[in-house]
PDB file of C-alpha atoms in Angstrom:
ATOM      1  CA  GLY T 180     115.506  86.585  99.225  1.00 42.00           C
ATOM      2  CA  THR T 181     116.367  83.001  98.387  1.00 48.00           C
ATOM      3  CA  ARG T 182     112.929  81.389  98.626  1.00 56.00           C
ATOM      4  CA  SER T 183     110.952  80.478  95.506  1.00 63.00           C
ATOM      5  CA  ALA T 184     108.085  82.711  94.453  1.00 67.00           C
ATOM      6  CA  PRO T 185     104.761  81.820  96.133  1.00 74.00           C
ATOM      7  CA  HIS T 186     102.124  80.155  93.976  1.00 82.00           C
ATOM      8  CA  TRP T 187      99.255  82.294  92.655  1.00 84.00           C
ATOM      9  CA  SER T 188      95.738  80.833  92.532  1.00 87.00           C
ATOM     10  CA  PHE T 189      92.186  82.080  92.103  1.00 86.00           C
ATOM     11  CA  ASP T 190      89.201  80.603  93.940  1.00 87.00           C
ATOM     12  CA  THR T 191      86.341  80.839  91.427  1.00 84.00           C
ATOM     13  CA  ASN T 192      83.731  79.863  94.045  1.00 86.00           C
ATOM     14  CA  TRP T 193      84.557  82.762  96.377  1.00 85.00           C
ATOM     15  CA  GLY T 194      86.123  85.146  93.843  1.00 87.00           C
ATOM     16  CA  VAL T 195      89.321  85.456  95.893  1.00 89.00           C
ATOM     17  CA  GLY T 196      92.882  85.678  94.546  1.00 87.00           C
ATOM     18  CA  LEU T 197      95.515  83.963  96.709  1.00 87.00           C
ATOM     19  CA  LEU T 198      99.289  84.277  96.843  1.00 85.00           C
ATOM     20  CA  GLY T 199     100.282  81.074  98.549  1.00 82.00           C
ATOM     21  CA  SER T 200      97.698  80.880 101.341  1.00 82.00           C
ATOM     22  CA  HIS T 201      97.361  84.673 101.662  1.00 85.00           C
ATOM     23  CA  SER T 202      94.369  86.534 100.216  1.00 86.00           C
ATOM     24  CA  ILE T 203      95.274  89.401  97.866  1.00 86.00           C
ATOM     25  CA  LEU T 204      92.147  90.532  96.044  1.00 88.00           C
ATOM     26  CA  GLU T 205      88.448  89.906  95.634  1.00 89.00           C
ATOM     27  CA  VAL T 206      86.400  90.016  92.422  1.00 87.00           C
ATOM     28  CA  GLN T 207      82.784  91.040  92.950  1.00 85.00           C
ATOM     29  CA  PRO T 208      79.878  89.606  90.897  1.00 82.00           C
ATOM     30  CA  ASP T 209      79.667  92.891  88.936  1.00 80.00           C
ATOM     31  CA  GLY T 210      83.367  92.619  87.975  1.00 80.00           C
ATOM     32  CA  ALA T 211      84.673  95.181  90.487  1.00 85.00           C
ATOM     33  CA  ILE T 212      88.102  94.265  91.877  1.00 86.00           C
ATOM     34  CA  SER T 213      89.017  95.021  95.495  1.00 87.00           C
ATOM     35  CA  ILE T 214      92.678  94.899  96.497  1.00 86.00           C
ATOM     36  CA  ALA T 215      92.616  93.663 100.096  1.00 81.00           C
ATOM     37  CA  PRO T 216      95.836  91.930 101.241  1.00 84.00           C
ATOM     38  CA  GLY T 217      95.417  89.846 104.392  1.00 79.00           C
ATOM     39  CA  GLU T 218      97.461  90.539 107.507  1.00 80.00           C
ATOM     40  CA  SER T 219      99.124  87.139 107.065  1.00 82.00           C
ATOM     41  CA  MET T 220     101.055  88.704 104.140  1.00 83.00           C
ATOM     42  CA  ALA T 221     103.546  89.861 106.800  1.00 84.00           C
ATOM     43  CA  LYS T 222     105.000  86.342 106.814  1.00 83.00           C
ATOM     44  CA  LEU T 223     105.848  86.644 103.114  1.00 83.00           C
ATOM     45  CA  PHE T 224     107.622  89.959 103.671  1.00 84.00           C
ATOM     46  CA  ASP T 225     109.545  88.558 106.623  1.00 84.00           C
ATOM     47  CA  GLU T 226     110.937  85.790 104.414  1.00 80.00           C
ATOM     48  CA  ILE T 227     112.606  88.424 102.183  1.00 75.00           C
ATOM     49  CA  LEU T 228     116.134  89.214 103.339  1.00 70.00           C
ATOM     50  CA  ALA T 229     116.421  92.556 105.153  1.00 54.00           C
ATOM     51  CA  ASP T 230     119.920  93.445 103.957  1.00 58.00           C
ATOM     52  CA  ASN T 231     118.706  96.192 101.618  1.00 57.00           C
ATOM     53  CA  LEU T 232     117.582  99.585 102.888  1.00 51.00           C
ATOM     54  CA  GLN T 233     114.555  99.585 100.622  1.00 64.00           C
ATOM     55  CA  ARG T 234     110.959  98.982 101.510  1.00 73.00           C
ATOM     56  CA  LYS T 235     109.908  95.428 100.753  1.00 82.00           C
ATOM     57  CA  SER T 236     107.254  94.909  98.130  1.00 83.00           C
ATOM     58  CA  ILE T 237     105.713  92.201  95.953  1.00 83.00           C
ATOM     59  CA  LEU T 238     104.716  92.915  92.343  1.00 84.00           C
ATOM     60  CA  LEU T 239     101.919  90.932  90.693  1.00 84.00           C
ATOM     61  CA  ASN T 240     101.650  91.058  86.893  1.00 85.00           C
ATOM     62  CA  CYS T 241      98.030  90.123  86.212  1.00 83.00           C
ATOM     63  CA  GLY T 242      95.908  89.900  83.095  1.00 82.00           C
ATOM     64  CA  ILE T 243      92.202  90.705  82.798  1.00 82.00           C
ATOM     65  CA  TRP T 244      90.091  89.212  80.024  1.00 82.00           C
ATOM     66  CA  GLY T 245      86.652  90.285  78.876  1.00 82.00           C
ATOM     67  CA  SER T 246      84.357  88.382  76.509  1.00 83.00           C
ATOM     68  CA  PHE T 247      81.037  89.370  74.982  1.00 84.00           C
ATOM     69  CA  PRO T 248      79.030  86.215  74.132  1.00 86.00           C
ATOM     70  CA  GLY T 249      76.399  86.600  71.463  1.00 85.00           C
ATOM     71  CA  SER T 250      78.068  89.601  69.825  1.00 85.00           C
ATOM     72  CA  ASP T 251      80.728  90.225  67.189  1.00 84.00           C
ATOM     73  CA  PHE T 252      82.773  92.318  69.603  1.00 84.00           C
ATOM     74  CA  PRO T 253      86.234  90.753  69.991  1.00 85.00           C
ATOM     75  CA  ASP T 254      87.547  89.562  73.324  1.00 86.00           C
ATOM     76  CA  LEU T 255      89.482  92.169  75.292  1.00 86.00           C
ATOM     77  CA  ARG T 256      92.593  91.764  77.389  1.00 85.00           C
ATOM     78  CA  THR T 257      94.570  94.215  79.465  1.00 86.00           C
ATOM     79  CA  THR T 258      97.357  94.101  82.036  1.00 86.00           C
ATOM     80  CA  MET T 259      96.934  95.036  85.687  1.00 84.00           C
ATOM     81  CA  LEU T 260     100.022  95.524  87.849  1.00 86.00           C
ATOM     82  CA  ILE T 261      99.509  95.237  91.606  1.00 85.00           C
ATOM     83  CA  ARG T 262     102.329  96.267  93.964  1.00 85.00           C
ATOM     84  CA  ILE T 263     101.849  95.353  97.617  1.00 86.00           C
ATOM     85  CA  LYS T 264     104.207  97.135 100.013  1.00 85.00           C
ATOM     86  CA  ASP T 265     105.121  96.246 103.564  1.00 86.00           C
ATOM     87  CA  SER T 266     104.239  98.844 106.211  1.00 84.00           C
ATOM     88  CA  MET T 267     107.274  97.904 108.294  1.00 86.00           C
ATOM     89  CA  CYS T 268     110.948  98.343 107.359  1.00 85.00           C
ATOM     90  CA  TRP T 269     114.105  96.788 108.831  1.00 86.00           C
ATOM     91  CA  ILE T 270     117.390  98.692 108.952  1.00 86.00           C
ATOM     92  CA  SER T 271     120.706  97.485 110.365  1.00 87.00           C
ATOM     93  CA  GLU T 272     122.089  99.862 113.001  1.00 89.00           C
ATOM     94  CA  THR T 273     124.425  99.943 116.006  1.00 92.00           C
ATOM     95  CA  PHE T 274     122.990 101.128 119.334  1.00 91.00           C
ATOM     96  CA  GLN T 275     123.087 100.649 123.108  1.00 92.00           C
ATOM     97  CA  GLY T 276     120.654  97.866 123.908  1.00 91.00           C
ATOM     98  CA  LYS T 277     119.582  95.024 126.171  1.00 92.00           C
ATOM     99  CA  VAL T 278     118.337  91.528 125.343  1.00 93.00           C
ATOM    100  CA  ILE T 279     114.705  91.138 126.430  1.00 92.00           C
ATOM    101  CA  GLU T 280     114.019  87.687 124.950  1.00 92.00           C
ATOM    102  CA  GLU T 281     116.094  84.823 123.581  1.00 93.00           C
ATOM    103  CA  SER T 282     114.752  81.722 121.847  1.00 93.00           C
ATOM    104  CA  THR T 283     115.792  78.986 119.455  1.00 94.00           C
ATOM    105  CA  VAL T 284     114.335  79.236 115.947  1.00 92.00           C
ATOM    106  CA  LEU T 285     115.495  77.644 112.710  1.00 91.00           C
ATOM    107  CA  THR T 286     115.262  80.621 110.328  1.00 90.00           C
ATOM    108  CA  GLU T 287     115.844  84.372 110.370  1.00 90.00           C
ATOM    109  CA  ALA T 288     112.364  84.862 108.870  1.00 89.00           C
ATOM    110  CA  VAL T 289     110.707  83.344 111.962  1.00 91.00           C
ATOM    111  CA  CYS T 290     112.862  85.476 114.262  1.00 93.00           C
ATOM    112  CA  ARG T 291     111.941  88.638 112.340  1.00 91.00           C
ATOM    113  CA  ASN T 292     108.250  87.763 112.378  1.00 91.00           C
ATOM    114  CA  LYS T 293     108.325  87.203 116.159  1.00 92.00           C
ATOM    115  CA  CYS T 294     109.886  90.659 116.575  1.00 92.00           C
ATOM    116  CA  ARG T 295     107.256  92.172 114.260  1.00 90.00           C
ATOM    117  CA  LEU T 296     104.438  90.808 116.390  1.00 89.00           C
ATOM    118  CA  SER T 297     106.037  91.717 119.738  1.00 90.00           C
ATOM    119  CA  LYS T 298     105.182  95.108 121.232  1.00 88.00           C
ATOM    120  CA  ARG T 299     108.383  95.019 123.300  1.00 89.00           C
ATOM    121  CA  CYS T 300     110.870  94.197 120.515  1.00 92.00           C
ATOM    122  CA  SER T 301     112.580  97.150 118.801  1.00 91.00           C
ATOM    123  CA  HIS T 302     115.559  95.214 117.292  1.00 94.00           C
ATOM    124  CA  PHE T 303     116.495  91.616 116.591  1.00 94.00           C
ATOM    125  CA  THR T 304     119.478  89.443 115.680  1.00 94.00           C
ATOM    126  CA  TRP T 305     119.584  85.839 114.479  1.00 93.00           C
ATOM    127  CA  SER T 306     122.679  83.635 114.329  1.00 91.00           C
ATOM    128  CA  GLN T 307     123.197  79.886 114.638  1.00 91.00           C
ATOM    129  CA  ASP T 308     119.493  79.316 115.380  1.00 91.00           C
ATOM    130  CA  LYS T 309     119.569  81.847 118.230  1.00 95.00           C
ATOM    131  CA  CYS T 310     116.957  84.598 118.015  1.00 95.00           C
ATOM    132  CA  LYS T 311     117.474  87.610 120.272  1.00 95.00           C
ATOM    133  CA  HIS T 312     115.082  90.500 120.745  1.00 94.00           C
ATOM    134  CA  TYR T 313     116.338  93.848 122.084  1.00 94.00           C
ATOM    135  CA  ARG T 314     115.138  97.135 123.406  1.00 91.00           C
ATOM    136  CA  VAL T 315     117.107 100.389 123.318  1.00 90.00           C
ATOM    137  CA  GLU T 316     118.773 101.158 126.669  1.00 89.00           C
ATOM    138  CA  ASN T 317     121.171 104.096 126.464  1.00 87.00           C
ATOM    139  CA  GLU T 318     122.027 103.856 130.189  1.00 85.00           C
ATOM    140  CA  GLY T 319     123.527 100.505 131.094  1.00 84.00           C
ATOM    141  CA  GLY T 320     123.045  98.870 127.697  1.00 86.00           C
ATOM    142  CA  SER T 321     125.759  97.184 125.644  1.00 90.00           C
ATOM    143  CA  PRO T 322     126.784  98.083 122.067  1.00 92.00           C
ATOM    144  CA  VAL T 323     125.053  95.799 119.598  1.00 92.00           C
ATOM    145  CA  THR T 324     124.405  95.756 115.840  1.00 93.00           C
ATOM    146  CA  ALA T 325     120.931  94.485 114.972  1.00 92.00           C
ATOM    147  CA  TYR T 326     118.001  95.064 112.653  1.00 91.00           C
ATOM    148  CA  ALA T 327     115.804  97.942 113.838  1.00 90.00           C
ATOM    149  CA  LYS T 328     112.019  97.653 113.414  1.00 89.00           C
ATOM    150  CA  VAL T 329     110.697 100.794 111.702  1.00 85.00           C
ATOM    151  CA  THR T 330     106.917 101.005 112.017  1.00 84.00           C
ATOM    152  CA  GLY T 331     104.708 103.216 109.868  1.00 80.00           C
ATOM    153  CA  CYS T 332     107.043 102.684 106.899  1.00 80.00           C
ATOM    154  CA  THR T 333     104.718 104.084 104.226  1.00 79.00           C
ATOM    155  CA  ASP T 334     105.084 106.358 101.208  1.00 75.00           C
ATOM    156  CA  MET T 335     103.791 109.339 103.171  1.00 76.00           C
ATOM    157  CA  GLY T 336     105.289 108.372 106.514  1.00 73.00           C
ATOM    158  CA  THR T 337     109.041 108.111 105.823  1.00 73.00           C
ATOM    159  CA  CYS T 338     111.771 110.669 105.167  1.00 77.00           C
ATOM    160  CA  LEU T 339     114.816 110.735 102.897  1.00 79.00           C
ATOM    161  CA  ARG T 340     118.199 111.735 104.320  1.00 82.00           C
ATOM    162  CA  LEU T 341     120.272 113.280 101.538  1.00 85.00           C
ATOM    163  CA  ALA T 342     124.041 113.663 101.812  1.00 86.00           C
ATOM    164  CA  HIS T 343     125.378 116.345  99.473  1.00 86.00           C
ATOM    165  CA  SER T 344     128.587 118.378  99.192  1.00 88.00           C
ATOM    166  CA  GLU T 345     126.516 121.574  99.104  1.00 86.00           C
ATOM    167  CA  TRP T 346     125.099 122.113 102.573  1.00 84.00           C
ATOM    168  CA  VAL T 347     122.029 123.920 101.281  1.00 83.00           C
ATOM    169  CA  LEU T 348     120.930 120.728  99.496  1.00 85.00           C
ATOM    170  CA  ALA T 349     121.822 118.233 102.235  1.00 86.00           C
ATOM    171  CA  GLY T 350     119.406 117.273 104.993  1.00 86.00           C
ATOM    172  CA  ASP T 351     116.207 115.385 105.718  1.00 86.00           C
ATOM    173  CA  TYR T 352     113.358 115.531 103.201  1.00 84.00           C
ATOM    174  CA  CYS T 353     109.923 114.493 104.477  1.00 82.00           C
ATOM    175  CA  PRO T 354     106.597 114.356 102.594  1.00 79.00           C
ATOM    176  CA  ILE T 355     103.930 116.781 103.771  1.00 75.00           C
ATOM    177  CA  GLY T 356     101.260 116.098 101.140  1.00 70.00           C
ATOM    178  CA  PHE T 357     100.638 115.234  97.531  1.00 66.00           C
ATOM    179  CA  GLN T 358     101.841 117.850  95.078  1.00 64.00           C
ATOM    180  CA  ALA T 359      99.119 120.121  93.738  1.00 63.00           C
ATOM    181  CA  PRO T 360      99.448 122.157  90.536  1.00 59.00           C
ATOM    182  CA  PRO T 361     100.204 125.867  91.061  1.00 59.00           C
ATOM    183  CA  ALA T 362      97.241 128.222  91.024  1.00 61.00           C
ATOM    184  CA  GLY T 363      96.164 129.095  87.514  1.00 58.00           C
ATOM    185  CA  LEU T 364      97.869 126.033  85.946  1.00 52.00           C
ATOM    186  CA  GLU T 365      95.518 123.498  84.416  1.00 54.00           C
ATOM    187  CA  VAL T 366      96.995 120.012  84.198  1.00 49.00           C
ATOM    188  CA  SER T 367      95.253 117.576  81.888  1.00 52.00           C
ATOM    189  CA  ARG T 368      96.096 114.005  80.987  1.00 52.00           C
ATOM    190  CA  GLU T 369      94.331 111.941  78.403  1.00 53.00           C
ATOM    191  CA  VAL T 370      94.860 108.225  77.871  1.00 52.00           C
ATOM    192  CA  THR T 371      93.749 106.879  74.513  1.00 53.00           C
ATOM    193  CA  GLN T 372      93.760 103.200  73.574  1.00 54.00           C
ATOM    194  CA  ILE T 373      94.248 102.538  69.871  1.00 52.00           C
ATOM    195  CA  ARG T 374      93.405  99.099  68.514  1.00 51.00           C
ATOM    196  CA  ALA T 375      94.602  97.637  65.241  1.00 45.00           C
ATOM    197  CA  GLN T 376      91.191  97.939  63.603  1.00 46.00           C
ATOM    198  CA  ASP T 377      90.945 101.649  64.429  1.00 52.00           C
ATOM    199  CA  ASN T 378      91.818 104.381  61.939  1.00 61.00           C
ATOM    200  CA  VAL T 379      95.277 103.177  60.961  1.00 73.00           C
ATOM    201  CA  GLN T 380      97.221 103.070  57.734  1.00 79.00           C
ATOM    202  CA  MET T 381      99.818 100.347  57.178  1.00 78.00           C
ATOM    203  CA  SER T 382     102.605  99.912  54.675  1.00 77.00           C
ATOM    204  CA  GLY T 383     105.467  97.487  54.163  1.00 75.00           C
ATOM    205  CA  GLN T 384     105.340  93.963  55.564  1.00 76.00           C
ATOM    206  CA  LEU T 385     102.841  94.561  58.378  1.00 78.00           C
ATOM    207  CA  THR T 386      99.671  92.451  58.480  1.00 78.00           C
ATOM    208  CA  THR T 387      96.524  92.582  60.631  1.00 77.00           C
ATOM    209  CA  GLN T 388      95.845  89.511  62.791  1.00 72.00           C
ATOM    210  CA  GLY T 389      92.564  89.964  64.665  1.00 67.00           C
ATOM    211  CA  ASP T 390      92.970  92.979  66.939  1.00 70.00           C
ATOM    212  CA  TYR T 391      96.755  93.205  66.651  1.00 78.00           C
ATOM    213  CA  ILE T 392      99.329  93.852  63.954  1.00 81.00           C
ATOM    214  CA  LEU T 393     102.081  91.386  63.037  1.00 81.00           C
ATOM    215  CA  GLN T 394     105.576  92.132  61.759  1.00 78.00           C
ATOM    216  CA  PRO T 395     106.490  88.756  60.180  1.00 73.00           C
ATOM    217  CA  GLY T 396     110.152  89.477  59.481  1.00 68.00           C
ATOM    218  CA  PRO T 397     112.907  89.414  58.323  1.00 61.00           C
ATOM    219  CA  ASP T 398     114.549  88.298  61.560  1.00 54.00           C
ATOM    220  CA  VAL T 399     116.534  91.544  61.725  1.00 59.00           C
ATOM    221  CA  CYS T 400     114.633  94.607  60.619  1.00 64.00           C
ATOM    222  CA  TYR T 401     116.133  97.934  61.580  1.00 58.00           C
ATOM    223  CA  GLY T 402     118.025 100.903  60.228  1.00 55.00           C
ATOM    224  CA  ALA T 403     117.419 104.628  59.932  1.00 46.00           C
ATOM    225  CA  ASP T 404     116.548 104.388  56.226  1.00 51.00           C
ATOM    226  CA  GLN T 405     114.552 101.151  56.142  1.00 55.00           C
ATOM    227  CA  PHE T 406     110.805 101.658  55.708  1.00 60.00           C
ATOM    228  CA  THR T 407     110.189  98.338  53.942  1.00 65.00           C
ATOM    229  CA  CYS T 408     109.772  96.564  57.285  1.00 75.00           C
ATOM    230  CA  GLY T 409     106.546  98.454  57.818  1.00 80.00           C
ATOM    231  CA  VAL T 410     105.093 101.739  59.022  1.00 85.00           C
ATOM    232  CA  LEU T 411     101.970 102.340  61.115  1.00 85.00           C
ATOM    233  CA  GLU T 412     100.292 105.731  60.816  1.00 87.00           C
ATOM    234  CA  PHE T 413      97.598 107.064  63.174  1.00 86.00           C
ATOM    235  CA  ASN T 414      95.758 110.325  62.585  1.00 87.00           C
ATOM    236  CA  LEU T 415      95.905 112.827  65.448  1.00 85.00           C
ATOM    237  CA  LYS T 416      93.891 115.969  66.100  1.00 85.00           C
ATOM    238  CA  CYS T 417      94.964 118.183  68.984  1.00 86.00           C
ATOM    239  CA  SER T 418      93.278 121.376  70.182  1.00 86.00           C
ATOM    240  CA  LYS T 419      96.719 122.756  71.108  1.00 88.00           C
ATOM    241  CA  GLU T 420     100.372 121.748  70.927  1.00 88.00           C
ATOM    242  CA  THR T 421     100.633 118.566  73.010  1.00 87.00           C
ATOM    243  CA  LYS T 422     103.508 116.446  74.321  1.00 88.00           C
ATOM    244  CA  LEU T 423     102.858 112.723  73.867  1.00 88.00           C
ATOM    245  CA  LYS T 424     104.260 109.437  75.135  1.00 89.00           C
ATOM    246  CA  PHE T 425     103.036 105.956  74.233  1.00 89.00           C
ATOM    247  CA  LYS T 426     102.890 102.426  75.615  1.00 87.00           C
ATOM    248  CA  ALA T 427     102.455  99.357  73.436  1.00 87.00           C
ATOM    249  CA  GLU T 428     100.715  96.077  74.275  1.00 86.00           C
ATOM    250  CA  MET T 429     103.021  93.693  72.490  1.00 86.00           C
ATOM    251  CA  ILE T 430     105.015  90.506  72.221  1.00 86.00           C
ATOM    252  CA  GLY T 431     108.728  91.135  71.612  1.00 83.00           C
ATOM    253  CA  PRO T 432     110.630  88.043  72.768  1.00 82.00           C
ATOM    254  CA  ASP T 433     114.193  88.906  71.731  1.00 80.00           C
ATOM    255  CA  GLY T 434     116.671  91.612  70.820  1.00 76.00           C
ATOM    256  CA  ALA T 435     115.501  91.648  67.200  1.00 75.00           C
ATOM    257  CA  SER T 436     111.929  92.597  68.128  1.00 80.00           C
ATOM    258  CA  ASP T 437     112.146  94.972  71.085  1.00 83.00           C
ATOM    259  CA  SER T 438     112.373  98.396  69.485  1.00 85.00           C
ATOM    260  CA  MET T 439     110.824 100.664  66.863  1.00 86.00           C
ATOM    261  CA  TRP T 440     111.068 104.221  65.523  1.00 87.00           C
ATOM    262  CA  VAL T 441     108.544 106.901  66.479  1.00 90.00           C
ATOM    263  CA  GLN T 442     107.943 110.340  64.982  1.00 89.00           C
ATOM    264  CA  ILE T 443     105.352 112.914  64.004  1.00 90.00           C
ATOM    265  CA  LYS T 444     105.231 112.690  60.221  1.00 88.00           C
ATOM    266  CA  GLY T 445     107.064 115.546  58.541  1.00 84.00           C
ATOM    267  CA  THR T 446     108.422 117.058  61.762  1.00 79.00           C
ATOM    268  CA  GLY T 447     111.846 116.429  63.264  1.00 71.00           C
ATOM    269  CA  SER T 448     113.798 113.180  63.187  1.00 77.00           C
ATOM    270  CA  ARG T 449     112.796 109.665  64.168  1.00 83.00           C
ATOM    271  CA  LEU T 450     113.443 108.599  67.750  1.00 87.00           C
ATOM    272  CA  ALA T 451     114.357 105.061  68.849  1.00 87.00           C
ATOM    273  CA  TRP T 452     111.870 103.465  71.231  1.00 89.00           C
ATOM    274  CA  HIS T 453     113.402 100.523  73.117  1.00 88.00           C
ATOM    275  CA  THR T 454     110.252  98.835  74.390  1.00 87.00           C
ATOM    276  CA  GLY T 455     111.827  96.008  76.397  1.00 85.00           C
ATOM    277  CA  GLN T 456     111.296  92.294  75.775  1.00 84.00           C
ATOM    278  CA  THR T 457     108.254  90.181  76.629  1.00 82.00           C
ATOM    279  CA  SER T 458     107.463  86.589  75.642  1.00 81.00           C
ATOM    280  CA  ASP T 459     103.702  86.995  76.182  1.00 81.00           C
ATOM    281  CA  TRP T 460     101.201  89.813  75.780  1.00 81.00           C
ATOM    282  CA  GLY T 461     102.095  92.695  78.061  1.00 82.00           C
ATOM    283  CA  TRP T 462     102.690  96.422  78.142  1.00 84.00           C
ATOM    284  CA  SER T 463     106.079  97.751  77.082  1.00 86.00           C
ATOM    285  CA  SER T 464     108.348  98.169  80.102  1.00 84.00           C
ATOM    286  CA  ALA T 465     109.443 101.597  78.829  1.00 85.00           C
ATOM    287  CA  ASP T 466     107.371 104.494  77.534  1.00 87.00           C
ATOM    288  CA  SER T 467     108.146 105.860  74.096  1.00 89.00           C
ATOM    289  CA  PRO T 468     110.351 108.945  73.737  1.00 89.00           C
ATOM    290  CA  GLU T 469     108.352 112.141  74.082  1.00 89.00           C
ATOM    291  CA  VAL T 470     107.134 113.722  70.834  1.00 89.00           C
ATOM    292  CA  THR T 471     105.344 117.029  70.356  1.00 88.00           C
ATOM    293  CA  ALA T 472     102.185 117.053  68.254  1.00 88.00           C
ATOM    294  CA  PRO T 473     101.234 120.429  66.786  1.00 89.00           C
ATOM    295  CA  ALA T 474      97.802 121.978  67.162  1.00 89.00           C
ATOM    296  CA  GLY T 475      95.411 120.694  64.506  1.00 88.00           C
ATOM    297  CA  ASN T 476      95.782 117.553  62.394  1.00 89.00           C
ATOM    298  CA  SER T 477      98.968 115.485  62.265  1.00 89.00           C
ATOM    299  CA  VAL T 478     100.071 111.893  61.684  1.00 89.00           C
ATOM    300  CA  MET T 479     101.855 109.696  64.239  1.00 89.00           C
ATOM    301  CA  GLN T 480     104.240 107.155  62.723  1.00 88.00           C
ATOM    302  CA  PHE T 481     105.582 103.917  64.277  1.00 88.00           C
TER     303      PHE T 481
END
């Protein structure tokens, strides 16, 4: 859309996070976070233009801090991404219809919101401050192109229509449930957070600054044969051959600081990891290339 992003605020008295005037989340006294968007969020979604056939959503990039007064344990910080999706979609289509209500409103967002709240409105148009609501009427209706209101527009409630030159692949694909692993296949996933003070070996120009590691320069530091810029090594121990991907909490504000090499020491060639750029602490926008760690002890190099 064309509107500016709504202002985020946090009410410390009530422990409620607000996007504009709309409640998003609640923080309990014990630190538990409840994501509970208010119904008024519909107004925000209706202010986003409906020209795209995608489901509307709002992404919040939040940070969580933890401190431990009276101890030597360092402060902690992590990123929490919250995506709030609309449960109603709007798709432009041509149909036989009849006007059931006409009013004067100043914006398309207001017209769309009135149609959302109306149980009689299935389509709407807005032009020159005229808002028209329609219902489908195949017998006696007139051809009209308008935005159709699609209710129940959720991840598990919508289908994908695929057009393909091979007829066996074309058709409608609808979700019937979450995918379960085949019988006899054990799927395991382990997430490990490694901090700078953990078991790590450094070489080159890298220095430790609190709980992170700094690469001070030079301004341009890359090349397949350059190790002088610095190498991080973490010891791994796997019970079996394991495929690994990594994320990095980092600051990489420009094109000279948004990538690194990754490899298992002594196996294969180095792979380029383009992390993406961030001017403040945040998780890399891209995972690392996949590497395969052998069973037993090995060393991961960055």
